[in-house]
Amino acid sequence: MPTTDESDTPMQVSVAHHPPNTAVLTLRGSLDIDTAPALKANLSRLVERPSPHVVVDLAGLDFCDSMGVGVLVTAHGRAMERGGWVRLAAPSGFLRRLLDTLGLTDFLSLHTDVETALKD
């Protein structure tokens, strides 16, 4: 289990499957060097499918560091290689600015909420 201090909480990951071949991965807590491996394991399993469609719900994410961003970018690239996608739903203002600063908003698909991200 990841260690925490008073400023963060361990990340919780849950997956809900939606037809056809779509999964919604919901994150809660902090996505950082300690919790990124858990996200990577979950996303890797989902994007290895043919034509994977994955929405990552970021509404409950309190914090995200470069390790977390790296996991999201890698998963998106792997999904695209297989004819699918990874879409990010409800990123915080901080995360949206971080992705913009890193030049990733043109590469990653950002959506205001899960429902919008699920639409084709």
C-alpha atoms as a PDB file:
ATOM      1  CA  MET A   1       0.000   0.000   0.000  1.00  0.00           C
ATOM      2  CA  PRO A   2       1.362   3.460  -0.858  1.00  0.00           C
ATOM      3  CA  THR A   3       2.566   5.641   1.942  1.00  0.00           C
ATOM      4  CA  THR A   4       0.824   8.947   2.509  1.00  0.00           C
ATOM      5  CA  ASP A   5       1.244  12.111   4.461  1.00  0.00           C
ATOM      6  CA  GLU A   6      -1.330  14.639   5.602  1.00  0.00           C
ATOM      7  CA  SER A   7      -1.433  16.367   2.186  1.00  0.00           C
ATOM      8  CA  ASP A   8      -2.552  13.407   0.091  1.00  0.00           C
ATOM      9  CA  THR A   9      -4.516  10.206   0.092  1.00  0.00           C
ATOM     10  CA  PRO A  10      -3.722   6.908  -1.589  1.00  0.00           C
ATOM     11  CA  MET A  11      -5.164   6.593  -5.062  1.00  0.00           C
ATOM     12  CA  GLN A  12      -8.211   4.417  -5.540  1.00  0.00           C
ATOM     13  CA  VAL A  13      -8.955   2.922  -8.962  1.00  0.00           C
ATOM     14  CA  SER A  14     -12.248   1.446 -10.092  1.00  0.00           C
ATOM     15  CA  VAL A  15     -13.276   0.158 -13.514  1.00  0.00           C
ATOM     16  CA  ALA A  16     -16.754   0.025 -15.029  1.00  0.00           C
ATOM     17  CA  HIS A  17     -17.292  -1.643 -18.395  1.00  0.00           C
ATOM     18  CA  HIS A  18     -19.661  -0.087 -20.935  1.00  0.00           C
ATOM     19  CA  PRO A  19     -20.686  -1.685 -24.221  1.00  0.00           C
ATOM     20  CA  PRO A  20     -19.277  -1.785 -26.789  1.00  0.00           C
ATOM     21  CA  ASN A  21     -15.674  -2.475 -25.695  1.00  0.00           C
ATOM     22  CA  THR A  22     -15.446   0.656 -23.534  1.00  0.00           C
ATOM     23  CA  ALA A  23     -14.190   0.986 -19.981  1.00  0.00           C
ATOM     24  CA  VAL A  24     -14.431   3.906 -17.562  1.00  0.00           C
ATOM     25  CA  LEU A  25     -11.519   4.021 -15.143  1.00  0.00           C
ATOM     26  CA  THR A  26     -12.290   6.240 -12.152  1.00  0.00           C
ATOM     27  CA  LEU A  27      -9.415   7.670 -10.116  1.00  0.00           C
ATOM     28  CA  ARG A  28      -9.626   9.097  -6.593  1.00  0.00           C
ATOM     29  CA  GLY A  29      -6.798  10.550  -4.507  1.00  0.00           C
ATOM     30  CA  SER A  30      -3.239  11.286  -5.628  1.00  0.00           C
ATOM     31  CA  LEU A  31      -1.563  10.018  -8.773  1.00  0.00           C
ATOM     32  CA  ASP A  32       2.149  10.159  -8.109  1.00  0.00           C
ATOM     33  CA  ILE A  33       5.336   8.096  -8.120  1.00  0.00           C
ATOM     34  CA  ASP A  34       3.894   5.760  -5.462  1.00  0.00           C
ATOM     35  CA  THR A  35       0.518   5.166  -7.117  1.00  0.00           C
ATOM     36  CA  ALA A  36       1.406   5.404 -10.837  1.00  0.00           C
ATOM     37  CA  PRO A  37       2.331   1.675 -11.049  1.00  0.00           C
ATOM     38  CA  ALA A  38      -1.222   0.692 -10.000  1.00  0.00           C
ATOM     39  CA  LEU A  39      -2.702   2.924 -12.699  1.00  0.00           C
ATOM     40  CA  LYS A  40      -0.214   1.601 -15.250  1.00  0.00           C
ATOM     41  CA  ALA A  41      -1.212  -1.994 -14.465  1.00  0.00           C
ATOM     42  CA  ASN A  42      -4.922  -1.222 -14.831  1.00  0.00           C
ATOM     43  CA  LEU A  43      -4.525   0.814 -18.011  1.00  0.00           C
ATOM     44  CA  SER A  44      -2.129  -1.679 -19.602  1.00  0.00           C
ATOM     45  CA  ARG A  45      -4.674  -4.454 -19.181  1.00  0.00           C
ATOM     46  CA  LEU A  46      -7.392  -2.295 -20.758  1.00  0.00           C
ATOM     47  CA  VAL A  47      -5.413  -0.940 -23.728  1.00  0.00           C
ATOM     48  CA  GLU A  48      -4.023  -4.333 -24.744  1.00  0.00           C
ATOM     49  CA  ARG A  49      -7.458  -5.282 -26.102  1.00  0.00           C
ATOM     50  CA  PRO A  50      -8.230  -4.762 -29.800  1.00  0.00           C
ATOM     51  CA  SER A  51      -9.628  -1.256 -30.473  1.00  0.00           C
ATOM     52  CA  PRO A  52      -9.698  -0.286 -26.793  1.00  0.00           C
ATOM     53  CA  HIS A  53     -11.870   2.610 -25.686  1.00  0.00           C
ATOM     54  CA  VAL A  54     -10.973   3.893 -22.226  1.00  0.00           C
ATOM     55  CA  VAL A  55     -12.283   6.956 -20.423  1.00  0.00           C
ATOM     56  CA  VAL A  56     -10.219   7.991 -17.408  1.00  0.00           C
ATOM     57  CA  ASP A  57     -12.409   9.925 -14.963  1.00  0.00           C
ATOM     58  CA  LEU A  58     -10.114  12.427 -13.240  1.00  0.00           C
ATOM     59  CA  ALA A  59     -12.809  14.299 -11.273  1.00  0.00           C
ATOM     60  CA  GLY A  60     -11.719  12.744  -7.966  1.00  0.00           C
ATOM     61  CA  LEU A  61      -7.999  13.191  -8.523  1.00  0.00           C
ATOM     62  CA  ASP A  62      -6.425  15.510  -5.934  1.00  0.00           C
ATOM     63  CA  PHE A  63      -2.925  15.554  -7.392  1.00  0.00           C
ATOM     64  CA  CYS A  64      -1.000  14.328 -10.431  1.00  0.00           C
ATOM     65  CA  ASP A  65       2.756  14.449 -10.970  1.00  0.00           C
ATOM     66  CA  SER A  66       4.903  13.748 -14.023  1.00  0.00           C
ATOM     67  CA  MET A  67       4.844   9.991 -13.394  1.00  0.00           C
ATOM     68  CA  GLY A  68       1.060  10.014 -13.581  1.00  0.00           C
ATOM     69  CA  VAL A  69       1.057  12.120 -16.736  1.00  0.00           C
ATOM     70  CA  GLY A  70       3.542   9.695 -18.268  1.00  0.00           C
ATOM     71  CA  VAL A  71       1.273   6.724 -17.576  1.00  0.00           C
ATOM     72  CA  LEU A  72      -1.686   8.504 -19.215  1.00  0.00           C
ATOM     73  CA  VAL A  73       0.356   9.489 -22.278  1.00  0.00           C
ATOM     74  CA  THR A  74       1.771   5.975 -22.708  1.00  0.00           C
ATOM     75  CA  ALA A  75      -1.670   4.368 -22.400  1.00  0.00           C
ATOM     76  CA  HIS A  76      -3.105   6.757 -24.984  1.00  0.00           C
ATOM     77  CA  GLY A  77      -0.300   5.916 -27.418  1.00  0.00           C
ATOM     78  CA  ARG A  78      -0.758   2.168 -26.906  1.00  0.00           C
ATOM     79  CA  ALA A  79      -4.511   2.443 -27.436  1.00  0.00           C
ATOM     80  CA  MET A  80      -4.006   4.432 -30.648  1.00  0.00           C
ATOM     81  CA  GLU A  81      -1.595   1.749 -31.936  1.00  0.00           C
ATOM     82  CA  ARG A  82      -4.461  -0.741 -31.534  1.00  0.00           C
ATOM     83  CA  GLY A  83      -7.055   1.439 -33.261  1.00  0.00           C
ATOM     84  CA  GLY A  84      -8.587   2.773 -30.039  1.00  0.00           C
ATOM     85  CA  TRP A  85      -8.296   5.715 -27.683  1.00  0.00           C
ATOM     86  CA  VAL A  86      -7.899   6.895 -24.114  1.00  0.00           C
ATOM     87  CA  ARG A  87      -9.916   9.991 -23.229  1.00  0.00           C
ATOM     88  CA  LEU A  88      -9.497  12.071 -20.092  1.00  0.00           C
ATOM     89  CA  ALA A  89     -12.669  13.283 -18.379  1.00  0.00           C
ATOM     90  CA  ALA A  90     -13.040  16.147 -15.908  1.00  0.00           C
ATOM     91  CA  PRO A  91      -9.386  17.119 -15.394  1.00  0.00           C
ATOM     92  CA  SER A  92      -8.903  19.779 -12.726  1.00  0.00           C
ATOM     93  CA  GLY A  93      -7.814  23.260 -13.730  1.00  0.00           C
ATOM     94  CA  PHE A  94      -4.333  22.470 -12.431  1.00  0.00           C
ATOM     95  CA  LEU A  95      -4.053  19.268 -14.465  1.00  0.00           C
ATOM     96  CA  ARG A  96      -5.449  20.947 -17.587  1.00  0.00           C
ATOM     97  CA  ARG A  97      -2.844  23.748 -17.252  1.00  0.00           C
ATOM     98  CA  LEU A  98      -0.094  21.184 -16.644  1.00  0.00           C
ATOM     99  CA  LEU A  99      -1.030  19.242 -19.771  1.00  0.00           C
ATOM    100  CA  ASP A 100      -1.212  22.494 -21.742  1.00  0.00           C
ATOM    101  CA  THR A 101       2.218  23.606 -20.469  1.00  0.00           C
ATOM    102  CA  LEU A 102       3.666  20.223 -21.469  1.00  0.00           C
ATOM    103  CA  GLY A 103       2.126  20.573 -24.943  1.00  0.00           C
ATOM    104  CA  LEU A 104      -0.086  17.516 -24.465  1.00  0.00           C
ATOM    105  CA  THR A 105      -3.545  19.033 -24.966  1.00  0.00           C
ATOM    106  CA  ASP A 106      -3.285  18.477 -28.723  1.00  0.00           C
ATOM    107  CA  PHE A 107      -2.233  14.848 -28.189  1.00  0.00           C
ATOM    108  CA  LEU A 108      -4.569  13.824 -25.364  1.00  0.00           C
ATOM    109  CA  SER A 109      -8.333  14.014 -25.654  1.00  0.00           C
ATOM    110  CA  LEU A 110      -9.736  16.145 -22.789  1.00  0.00           C
ATOM    111  CA  HIS A 111     -13.463  16.239 -21.988  1.00  0.00           C
ATOM    112  CA  THR A 112     -15.538  18.104 -19.427  1.00  0.00           C
ATOM    113  CA  ASP A 113     -17.155  14.933 -18.012  1.00  0.00           C
ATOM    114  CA  VAL A 114     -17.482  11.182 -18.512  1.00  0.00           C
ATOM    115  CA  GLU A 115     -20.716  11.432 -20.499  1.00  0.00           C
ATOM    116  CA  THR A 116     -19.107  13.761 -23.046  1.00  0.00           C
ATOM    117  CA  ALA A 117     -16.025  11.538 -23.287  1.00  0.00           C
ATOM    118  CA  LEU A 118     -18.185   8.469 -23.983  1.00  0.00           C
ATOM    119  CA  LYS A 119     -19.789  10.101 -27.019  1.00  0.00           C
ATOM    120  CA  ASP A 120     -18.158   9.339 -30.372  1.00  0.00           C
END
